[in-house]
PDB file of C-alpha atoms and ligand atoms in Angstrom:
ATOM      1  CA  UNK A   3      -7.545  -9.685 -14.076  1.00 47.00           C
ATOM      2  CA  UNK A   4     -10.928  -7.729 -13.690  1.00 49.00           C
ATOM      3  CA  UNK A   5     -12.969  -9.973 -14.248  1.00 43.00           C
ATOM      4  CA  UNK A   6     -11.069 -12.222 -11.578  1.00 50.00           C
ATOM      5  CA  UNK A   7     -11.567  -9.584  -8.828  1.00 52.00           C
ATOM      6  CA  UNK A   8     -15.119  -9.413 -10.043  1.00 48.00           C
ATOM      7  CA  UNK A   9     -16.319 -12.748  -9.641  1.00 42.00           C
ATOM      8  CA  UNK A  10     -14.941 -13.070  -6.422  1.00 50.00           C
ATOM      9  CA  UNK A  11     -16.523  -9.572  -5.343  1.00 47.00           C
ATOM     10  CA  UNK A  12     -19.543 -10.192  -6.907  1.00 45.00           C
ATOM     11  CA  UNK A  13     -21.974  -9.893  -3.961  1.00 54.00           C
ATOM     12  CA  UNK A  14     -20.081  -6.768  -2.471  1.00 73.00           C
ATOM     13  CA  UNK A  15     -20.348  -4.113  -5.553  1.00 85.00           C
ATOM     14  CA  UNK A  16     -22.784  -2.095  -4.645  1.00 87.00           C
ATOM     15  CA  UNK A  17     -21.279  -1.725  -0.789  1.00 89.00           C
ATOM     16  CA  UNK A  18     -17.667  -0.869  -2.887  1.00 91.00           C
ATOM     17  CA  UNK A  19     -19.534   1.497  -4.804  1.00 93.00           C
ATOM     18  CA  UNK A  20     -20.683   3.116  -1.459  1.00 93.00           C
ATOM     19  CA  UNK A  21     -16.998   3.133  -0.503  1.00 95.00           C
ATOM     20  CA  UNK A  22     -16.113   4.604  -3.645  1.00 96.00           C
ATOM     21  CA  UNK A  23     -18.524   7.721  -2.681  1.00 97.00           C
ATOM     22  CA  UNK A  24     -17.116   8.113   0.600  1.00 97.00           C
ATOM     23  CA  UNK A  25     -13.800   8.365  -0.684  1.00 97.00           C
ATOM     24  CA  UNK A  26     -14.448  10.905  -3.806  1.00 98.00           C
ATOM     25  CA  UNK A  27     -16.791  13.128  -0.807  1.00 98.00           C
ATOM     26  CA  UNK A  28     -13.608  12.724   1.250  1.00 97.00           C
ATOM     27  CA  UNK A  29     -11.538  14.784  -1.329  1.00 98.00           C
ATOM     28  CA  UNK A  30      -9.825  11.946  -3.212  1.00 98.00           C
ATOM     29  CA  UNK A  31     -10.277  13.505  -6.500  1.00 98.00           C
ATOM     30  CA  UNK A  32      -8.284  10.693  -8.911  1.00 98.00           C
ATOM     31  CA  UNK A  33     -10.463   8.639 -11.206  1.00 98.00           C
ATOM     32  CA  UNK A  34      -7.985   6.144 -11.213  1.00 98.00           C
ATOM     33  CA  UNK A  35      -7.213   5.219  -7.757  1.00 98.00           C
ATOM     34  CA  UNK A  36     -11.063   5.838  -7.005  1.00 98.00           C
ATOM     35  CA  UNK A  37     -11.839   3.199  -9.697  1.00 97.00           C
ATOM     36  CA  UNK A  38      -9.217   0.610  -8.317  1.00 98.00           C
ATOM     37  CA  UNK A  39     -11.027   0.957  -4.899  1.00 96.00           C
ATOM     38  CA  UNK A  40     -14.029   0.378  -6.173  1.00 95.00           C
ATOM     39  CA  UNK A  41     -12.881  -3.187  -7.968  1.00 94.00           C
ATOM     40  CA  UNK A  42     -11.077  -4.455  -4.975  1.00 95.00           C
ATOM     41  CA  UNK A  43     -12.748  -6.533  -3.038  1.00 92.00           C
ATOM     42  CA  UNK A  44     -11.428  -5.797   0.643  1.00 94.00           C
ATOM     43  CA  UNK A  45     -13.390  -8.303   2.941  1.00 92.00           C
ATOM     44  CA  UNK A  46     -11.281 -11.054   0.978  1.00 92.00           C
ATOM     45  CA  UNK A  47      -7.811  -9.411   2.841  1.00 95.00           C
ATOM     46  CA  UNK A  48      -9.566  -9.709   6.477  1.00 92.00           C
ATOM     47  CA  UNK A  49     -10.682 -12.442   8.590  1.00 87.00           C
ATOM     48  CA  UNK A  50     -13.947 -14.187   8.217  1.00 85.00           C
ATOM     49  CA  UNK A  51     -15.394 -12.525  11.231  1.00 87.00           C
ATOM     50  CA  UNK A  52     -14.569  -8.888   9.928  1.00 90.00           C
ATOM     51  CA  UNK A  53     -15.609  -9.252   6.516  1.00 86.00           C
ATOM     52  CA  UNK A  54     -18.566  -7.601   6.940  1.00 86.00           C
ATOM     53  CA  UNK A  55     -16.939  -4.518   8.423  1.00 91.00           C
ATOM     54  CA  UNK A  56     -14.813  -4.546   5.236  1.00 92.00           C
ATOM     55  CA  UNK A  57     -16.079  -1.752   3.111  1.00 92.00           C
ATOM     56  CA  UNK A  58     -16.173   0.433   6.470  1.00 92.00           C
ATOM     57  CA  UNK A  59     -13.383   3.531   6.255  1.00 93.00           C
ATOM     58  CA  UNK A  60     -11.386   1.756   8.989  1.00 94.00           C
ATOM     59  CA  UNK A  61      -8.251   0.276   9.928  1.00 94.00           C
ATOM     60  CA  UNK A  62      -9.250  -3.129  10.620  1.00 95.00           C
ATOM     61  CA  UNK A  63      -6.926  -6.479  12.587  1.00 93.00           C
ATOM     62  CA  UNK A  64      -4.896  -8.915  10.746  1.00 92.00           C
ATOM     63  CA  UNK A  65      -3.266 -11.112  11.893  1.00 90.00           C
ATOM     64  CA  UNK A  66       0.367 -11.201  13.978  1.00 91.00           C
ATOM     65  CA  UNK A  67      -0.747  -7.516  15.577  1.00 88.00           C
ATOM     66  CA  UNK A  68      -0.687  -5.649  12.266  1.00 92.00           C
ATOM     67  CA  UNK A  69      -3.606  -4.097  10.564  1.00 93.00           C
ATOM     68  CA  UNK A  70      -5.163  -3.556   7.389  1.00 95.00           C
ATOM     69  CA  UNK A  71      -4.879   0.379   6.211  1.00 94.00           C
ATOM     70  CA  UNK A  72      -8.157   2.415   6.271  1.00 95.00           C
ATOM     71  CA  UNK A  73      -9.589   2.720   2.972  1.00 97.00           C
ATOM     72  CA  UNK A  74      -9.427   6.963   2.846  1.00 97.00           C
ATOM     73  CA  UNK A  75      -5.564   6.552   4.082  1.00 97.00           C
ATOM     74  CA  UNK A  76      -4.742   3.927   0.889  1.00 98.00           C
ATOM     75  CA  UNK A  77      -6.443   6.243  -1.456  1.00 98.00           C
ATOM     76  CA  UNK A  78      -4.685   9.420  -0.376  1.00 98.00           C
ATOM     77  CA  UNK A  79      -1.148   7.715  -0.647  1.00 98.00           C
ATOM     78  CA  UNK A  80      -1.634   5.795  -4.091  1.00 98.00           C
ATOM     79  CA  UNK A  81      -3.214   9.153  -5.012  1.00 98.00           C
ATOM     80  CA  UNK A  82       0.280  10.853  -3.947  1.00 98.00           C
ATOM     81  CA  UNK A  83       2.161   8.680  -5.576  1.00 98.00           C
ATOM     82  CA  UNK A  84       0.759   8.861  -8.682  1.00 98.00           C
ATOM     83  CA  UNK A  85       0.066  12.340  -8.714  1.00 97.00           C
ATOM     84  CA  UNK A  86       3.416  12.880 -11.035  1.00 95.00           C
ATOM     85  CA  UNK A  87       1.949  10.607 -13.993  1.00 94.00           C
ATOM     86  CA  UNK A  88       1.914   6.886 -14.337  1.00 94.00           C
ATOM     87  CA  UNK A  89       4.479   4.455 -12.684  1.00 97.00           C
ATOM     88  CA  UNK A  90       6.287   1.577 -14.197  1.00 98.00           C
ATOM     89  CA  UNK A  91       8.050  -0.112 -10.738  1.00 98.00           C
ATOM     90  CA  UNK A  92       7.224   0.819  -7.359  1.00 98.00           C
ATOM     91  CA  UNK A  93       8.145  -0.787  -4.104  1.00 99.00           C
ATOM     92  CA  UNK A  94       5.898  -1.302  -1.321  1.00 98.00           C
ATOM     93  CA  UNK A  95       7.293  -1.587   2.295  1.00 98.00           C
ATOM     94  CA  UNK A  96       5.218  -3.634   4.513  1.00 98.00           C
ATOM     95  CA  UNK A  97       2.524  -6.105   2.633  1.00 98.00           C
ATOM     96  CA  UNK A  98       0.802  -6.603   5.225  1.00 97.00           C
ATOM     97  CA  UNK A  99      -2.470  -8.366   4.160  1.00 97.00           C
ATOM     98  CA  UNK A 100      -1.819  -7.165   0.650  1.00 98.00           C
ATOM     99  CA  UNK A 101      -4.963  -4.857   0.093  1.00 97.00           C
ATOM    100  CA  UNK A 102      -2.899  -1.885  -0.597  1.00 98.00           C
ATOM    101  CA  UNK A 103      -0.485  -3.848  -3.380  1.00 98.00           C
ATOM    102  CA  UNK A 104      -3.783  -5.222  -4.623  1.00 98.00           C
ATOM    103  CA  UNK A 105      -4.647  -1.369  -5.235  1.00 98.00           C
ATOM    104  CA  UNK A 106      -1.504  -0.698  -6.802  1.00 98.00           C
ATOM    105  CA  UNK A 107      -0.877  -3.327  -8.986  1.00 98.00           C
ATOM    106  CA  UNK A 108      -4.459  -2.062 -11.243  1.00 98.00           C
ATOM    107  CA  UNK A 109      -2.265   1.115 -11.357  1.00 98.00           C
ATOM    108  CA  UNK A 110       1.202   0.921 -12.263  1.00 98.00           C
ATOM    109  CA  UNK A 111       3.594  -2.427 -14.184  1.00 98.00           C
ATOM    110  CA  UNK A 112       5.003  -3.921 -11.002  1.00 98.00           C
ATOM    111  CA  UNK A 113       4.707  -3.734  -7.703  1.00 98.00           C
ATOM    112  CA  UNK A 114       7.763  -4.901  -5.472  1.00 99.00           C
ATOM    113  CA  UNK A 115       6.760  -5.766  -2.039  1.00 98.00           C
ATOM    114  CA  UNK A 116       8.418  -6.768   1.014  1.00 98.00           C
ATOM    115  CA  UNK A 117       7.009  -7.917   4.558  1.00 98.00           C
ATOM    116  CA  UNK A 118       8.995  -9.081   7.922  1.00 98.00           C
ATOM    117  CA  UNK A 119       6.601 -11.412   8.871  1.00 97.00           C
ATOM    118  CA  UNK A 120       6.888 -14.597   6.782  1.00 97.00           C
ATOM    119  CA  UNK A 121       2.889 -15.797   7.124  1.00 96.00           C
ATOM    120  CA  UNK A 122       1.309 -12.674   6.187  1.00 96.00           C
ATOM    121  CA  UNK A 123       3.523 -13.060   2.904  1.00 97.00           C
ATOM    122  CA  UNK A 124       2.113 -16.563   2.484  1.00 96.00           C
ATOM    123  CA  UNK A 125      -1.010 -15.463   2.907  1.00 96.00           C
ATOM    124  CA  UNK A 126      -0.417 -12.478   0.982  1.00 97.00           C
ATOM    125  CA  UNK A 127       0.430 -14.350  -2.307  1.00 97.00           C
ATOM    126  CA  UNK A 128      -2.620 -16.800  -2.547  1.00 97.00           C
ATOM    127  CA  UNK A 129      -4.806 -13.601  -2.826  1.00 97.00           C
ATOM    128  CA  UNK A 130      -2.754 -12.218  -5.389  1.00 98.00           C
ATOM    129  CA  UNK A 131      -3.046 -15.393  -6.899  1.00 97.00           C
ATOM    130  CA  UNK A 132      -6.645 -15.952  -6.520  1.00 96.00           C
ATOM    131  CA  UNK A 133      -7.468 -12.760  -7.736  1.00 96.00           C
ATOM    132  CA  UNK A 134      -5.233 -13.018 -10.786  1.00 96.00           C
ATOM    133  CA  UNK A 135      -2.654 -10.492  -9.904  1.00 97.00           C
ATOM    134  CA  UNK A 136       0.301 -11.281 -11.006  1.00 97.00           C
ATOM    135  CA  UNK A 137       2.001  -8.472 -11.316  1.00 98.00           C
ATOM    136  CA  UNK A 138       2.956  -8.557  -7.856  1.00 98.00           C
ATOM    137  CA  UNK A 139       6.495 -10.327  -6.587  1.00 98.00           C
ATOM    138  CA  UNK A 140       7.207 -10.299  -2.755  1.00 98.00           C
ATOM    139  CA  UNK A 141       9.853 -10.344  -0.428  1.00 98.00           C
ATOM    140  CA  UNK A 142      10.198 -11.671   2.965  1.00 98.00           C
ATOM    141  CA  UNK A 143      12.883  -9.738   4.557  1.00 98.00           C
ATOM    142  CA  UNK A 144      13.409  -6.199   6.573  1.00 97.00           C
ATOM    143  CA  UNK A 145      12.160  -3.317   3.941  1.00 98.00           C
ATOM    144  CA  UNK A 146      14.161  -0.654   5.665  1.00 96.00           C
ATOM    145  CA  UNK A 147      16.882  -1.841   3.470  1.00 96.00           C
ATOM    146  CA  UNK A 148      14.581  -1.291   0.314  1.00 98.00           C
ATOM    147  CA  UNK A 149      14.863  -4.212  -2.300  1.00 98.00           C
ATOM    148  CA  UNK A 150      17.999  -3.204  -4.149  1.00 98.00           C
ATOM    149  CA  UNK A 151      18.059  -5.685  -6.928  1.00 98.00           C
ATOM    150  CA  UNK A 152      14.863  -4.221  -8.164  1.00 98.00           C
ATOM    151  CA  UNK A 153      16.134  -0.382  -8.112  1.00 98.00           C
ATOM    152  CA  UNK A 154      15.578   2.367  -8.971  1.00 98.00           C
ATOM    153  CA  UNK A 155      11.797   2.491  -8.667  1.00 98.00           C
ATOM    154  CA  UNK A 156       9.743   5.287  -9.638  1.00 98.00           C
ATOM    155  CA  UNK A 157       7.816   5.005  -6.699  1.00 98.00           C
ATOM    156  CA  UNK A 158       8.200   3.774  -3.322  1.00 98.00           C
ATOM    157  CA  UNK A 159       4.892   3.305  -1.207  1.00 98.00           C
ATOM    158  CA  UNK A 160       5.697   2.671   2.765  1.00 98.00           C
ATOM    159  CA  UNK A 161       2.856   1.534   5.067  1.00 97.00           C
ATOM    160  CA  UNK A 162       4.672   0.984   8.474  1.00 97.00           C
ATOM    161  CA  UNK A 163       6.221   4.012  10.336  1.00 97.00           C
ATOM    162  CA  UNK A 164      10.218   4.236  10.911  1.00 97.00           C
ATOM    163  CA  UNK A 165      10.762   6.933  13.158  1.00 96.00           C
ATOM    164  CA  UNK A 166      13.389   8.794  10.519  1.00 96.00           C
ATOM    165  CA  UNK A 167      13.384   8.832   7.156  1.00 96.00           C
ATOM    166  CA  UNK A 168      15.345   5.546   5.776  1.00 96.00           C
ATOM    167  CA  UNK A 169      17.765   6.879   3.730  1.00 96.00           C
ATOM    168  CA  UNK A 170      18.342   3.604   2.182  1.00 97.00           C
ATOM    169  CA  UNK A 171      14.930   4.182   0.365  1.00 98.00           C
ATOM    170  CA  UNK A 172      15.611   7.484  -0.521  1.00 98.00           C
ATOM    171  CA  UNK A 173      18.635   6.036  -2.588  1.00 98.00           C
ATOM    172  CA  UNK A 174      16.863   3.369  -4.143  1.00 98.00           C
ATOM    173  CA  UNK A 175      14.465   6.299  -5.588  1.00 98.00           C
ATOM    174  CA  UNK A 176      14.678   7.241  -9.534  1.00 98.00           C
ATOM    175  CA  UNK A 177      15.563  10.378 -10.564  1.00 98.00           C
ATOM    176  CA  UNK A 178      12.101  12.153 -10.884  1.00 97.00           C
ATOM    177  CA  UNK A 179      10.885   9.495  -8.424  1.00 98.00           C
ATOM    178  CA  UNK A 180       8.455   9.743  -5.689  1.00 98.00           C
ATOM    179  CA  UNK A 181       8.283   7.844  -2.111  1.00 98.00           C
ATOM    180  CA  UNK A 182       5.065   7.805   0.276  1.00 98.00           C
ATOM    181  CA  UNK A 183       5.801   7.544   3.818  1.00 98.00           C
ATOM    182  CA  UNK A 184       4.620   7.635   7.060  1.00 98.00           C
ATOM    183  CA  UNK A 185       7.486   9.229   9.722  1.00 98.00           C
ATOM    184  CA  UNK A 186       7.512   9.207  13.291  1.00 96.00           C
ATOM    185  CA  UNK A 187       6.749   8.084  16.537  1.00 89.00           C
ATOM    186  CA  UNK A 188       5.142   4.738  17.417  1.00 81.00           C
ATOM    187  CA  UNK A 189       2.919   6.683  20.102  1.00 78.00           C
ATOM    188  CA  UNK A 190       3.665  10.073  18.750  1.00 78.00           C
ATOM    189  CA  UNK A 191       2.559  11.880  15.904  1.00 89.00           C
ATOM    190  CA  UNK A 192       3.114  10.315  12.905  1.00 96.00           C
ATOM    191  CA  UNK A 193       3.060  12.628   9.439  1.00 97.00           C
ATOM    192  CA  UNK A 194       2.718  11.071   5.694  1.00 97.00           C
ATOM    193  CA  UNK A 195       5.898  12.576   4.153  1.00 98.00           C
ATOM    194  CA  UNK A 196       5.936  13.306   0.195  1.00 98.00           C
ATOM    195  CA  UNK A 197       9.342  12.812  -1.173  1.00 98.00           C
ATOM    196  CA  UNK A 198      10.768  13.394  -4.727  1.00 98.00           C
ATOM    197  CA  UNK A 199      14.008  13.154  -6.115  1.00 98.00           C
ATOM    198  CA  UNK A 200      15.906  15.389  -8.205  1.00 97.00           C
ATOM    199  CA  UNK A 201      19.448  13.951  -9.177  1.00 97.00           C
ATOM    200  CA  UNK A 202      20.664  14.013  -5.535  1.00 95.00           C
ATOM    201  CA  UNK A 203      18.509  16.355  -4.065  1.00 97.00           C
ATOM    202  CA  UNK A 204      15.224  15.132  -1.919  1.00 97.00           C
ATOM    203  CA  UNK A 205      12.338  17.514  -1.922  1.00 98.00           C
ATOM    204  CA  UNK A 206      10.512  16.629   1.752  1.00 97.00           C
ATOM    205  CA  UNK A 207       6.857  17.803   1.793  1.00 97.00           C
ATOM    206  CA  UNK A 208       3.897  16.458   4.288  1.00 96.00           C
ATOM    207  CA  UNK A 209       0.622  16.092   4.373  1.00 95.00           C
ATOM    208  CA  UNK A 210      -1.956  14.504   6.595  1.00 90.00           C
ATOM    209  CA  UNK A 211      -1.173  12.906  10.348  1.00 94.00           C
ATOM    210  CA  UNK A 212      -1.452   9.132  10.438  1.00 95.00           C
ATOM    211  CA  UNK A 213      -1.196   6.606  12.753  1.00 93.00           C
ATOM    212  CA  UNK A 214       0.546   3.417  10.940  1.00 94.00           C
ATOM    213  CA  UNK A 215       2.642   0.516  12.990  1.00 93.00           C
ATOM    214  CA  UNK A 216       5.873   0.996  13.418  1.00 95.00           C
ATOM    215  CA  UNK A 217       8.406  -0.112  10.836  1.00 97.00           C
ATOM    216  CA  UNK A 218      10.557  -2.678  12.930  1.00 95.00           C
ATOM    217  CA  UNK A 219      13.712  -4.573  11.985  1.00 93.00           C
ATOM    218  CA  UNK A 220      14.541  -8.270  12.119  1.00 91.00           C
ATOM    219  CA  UNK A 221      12.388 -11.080  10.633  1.00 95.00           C
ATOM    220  CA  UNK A 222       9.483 -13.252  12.099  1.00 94.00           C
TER     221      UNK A 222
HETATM  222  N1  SAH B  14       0.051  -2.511   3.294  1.00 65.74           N
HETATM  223  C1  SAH B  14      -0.826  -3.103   4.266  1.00 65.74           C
HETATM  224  C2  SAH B  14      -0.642  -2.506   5.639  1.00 65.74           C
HETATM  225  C3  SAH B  14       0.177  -3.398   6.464  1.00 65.74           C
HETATM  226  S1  SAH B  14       0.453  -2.905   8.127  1.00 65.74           S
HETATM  227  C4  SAH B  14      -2.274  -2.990   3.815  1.00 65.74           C
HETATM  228  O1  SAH B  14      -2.525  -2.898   2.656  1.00 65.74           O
HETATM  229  O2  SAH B  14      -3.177  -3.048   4.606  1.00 65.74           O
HETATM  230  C5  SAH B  14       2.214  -2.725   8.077  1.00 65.74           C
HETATM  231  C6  SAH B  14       3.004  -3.948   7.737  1.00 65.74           C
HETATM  232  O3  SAH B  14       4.367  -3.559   7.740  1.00 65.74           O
HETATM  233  C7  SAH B  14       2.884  -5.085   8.757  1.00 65.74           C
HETATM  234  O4  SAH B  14       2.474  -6.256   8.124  1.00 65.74           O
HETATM  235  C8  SAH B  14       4.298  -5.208   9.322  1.00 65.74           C
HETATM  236  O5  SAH B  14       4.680  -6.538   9.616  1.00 65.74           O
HETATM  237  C9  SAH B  14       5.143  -4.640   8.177  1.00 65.74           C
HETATM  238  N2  SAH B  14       6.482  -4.174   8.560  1.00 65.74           N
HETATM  239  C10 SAH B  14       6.878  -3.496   9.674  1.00 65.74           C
HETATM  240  N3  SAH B  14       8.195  -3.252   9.642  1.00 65.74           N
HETATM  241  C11 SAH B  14       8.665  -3.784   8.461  1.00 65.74           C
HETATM  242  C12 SAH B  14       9.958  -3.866   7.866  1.00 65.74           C
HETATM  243  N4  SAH B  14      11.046  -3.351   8.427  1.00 65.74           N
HETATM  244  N5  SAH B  14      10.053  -4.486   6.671  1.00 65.74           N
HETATM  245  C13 SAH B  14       8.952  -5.019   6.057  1.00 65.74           C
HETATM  246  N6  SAH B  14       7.711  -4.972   6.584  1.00 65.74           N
HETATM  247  C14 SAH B  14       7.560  -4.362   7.770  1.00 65.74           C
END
């Protein structure tokens, strides 16, 4: 698998290496995540005409409206969601270009991801593919109903923003589990909530504001 994402990265290295000194001066502290960043190769998730804007820290287009997550915000939330130990499943909401399962999948058994929109998960899975991922299943259908076939997961990663906390996901949480997610407005503040869950109680703490797109319902 690395050597996979390194051929294909090959000429961009050094400029992921610059990313990866950003991120550690930005206070993302685990060697882990940090060294996950630094073997993805993120201009291959945007368009052609981006690509070399890829190793910026910045939310970038995709297509169909949605966007690629800034680099810092990725790192902080696989960061969070590992901080209890190492995962075996977790579930990604919203796979979007599929940079952020990319990061994941170096990290933890399985990742578990499900999009809306049908040709981002197209697209999606031929860069898993091409980068020898294949760790990674997807789903095209509405993620605020979790994947329930798949649960419990130990960790649930969500990178669009419902306006309330989708109890659905909650329940689809193992004990000891731990969910990343953004919660709130579309145009308001948005907060990324920590949740964990002990038998059925659900610790709720937040960190940083974020600005995400909003978790919609409904397929496309
Ligand atoms: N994880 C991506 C970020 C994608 S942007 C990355 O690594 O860059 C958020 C994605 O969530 C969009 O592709 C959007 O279509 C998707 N989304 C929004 N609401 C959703 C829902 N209810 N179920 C599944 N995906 C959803």
């Amino acid at each position: 698998m690395k050597a996979n994402l390194r051929g294909i990265g090959m000429t961009s290295q050094r400029t992921r290496d610059r990313l990866v000194t950003r991120l550690r001066a930005a206070g993302i502290r685990d060697e882990r995540v940090l060294a996950a960043m630094g073997e993805t190769p993120r201009h291959v998730f945007v368009d052609e005409a981006l690509s070399s804007r890829a190793y910026e820290d910045t939310a970038l287009p995709i297509s169909f409206g949605q966007t690629i997550s800034q680099p810092y915000v990725v790192a902080r939330m696989t960061e969070a969601l590992l901080a209890d130990g190492p995962l075996h499943k977790v579930l990604e909401i919203g796979t979007g270009c599929g940079y952020q399962a990319s990061v994941l999948a170096q990290l933890v058994d399985r990742v578990y991801s499900v999009e809306r929109i049908g040709a981002l998960i197209n697209q999606a899975r031929e860069r898993f593919y091409a980068l020898g991922l294949h760790n990674i299943k997807v789903n095209h259908n509405d993620g605020s109903w979790g994947w329930p076939e798949y649960a419990p997961f130990g960790g649930v990663l969500v990178t669009a923003a419902p306006a309330a906390l989708p109890m659905e996901l909650c329940q689809q949480l193992a004990d000891g589990g731990r969910m990343v997610i953004p919660v709130g407005e579309q145009h308001g503040l948005q907060y990324l909530n920590v949740i964990t869950r002990h038998g059925d109680e659900f610790k709720r703490e937040q960190l940083d504001a974020v600005s995400f797109v909003p978790m919609l319902g409904g397929l496309q």
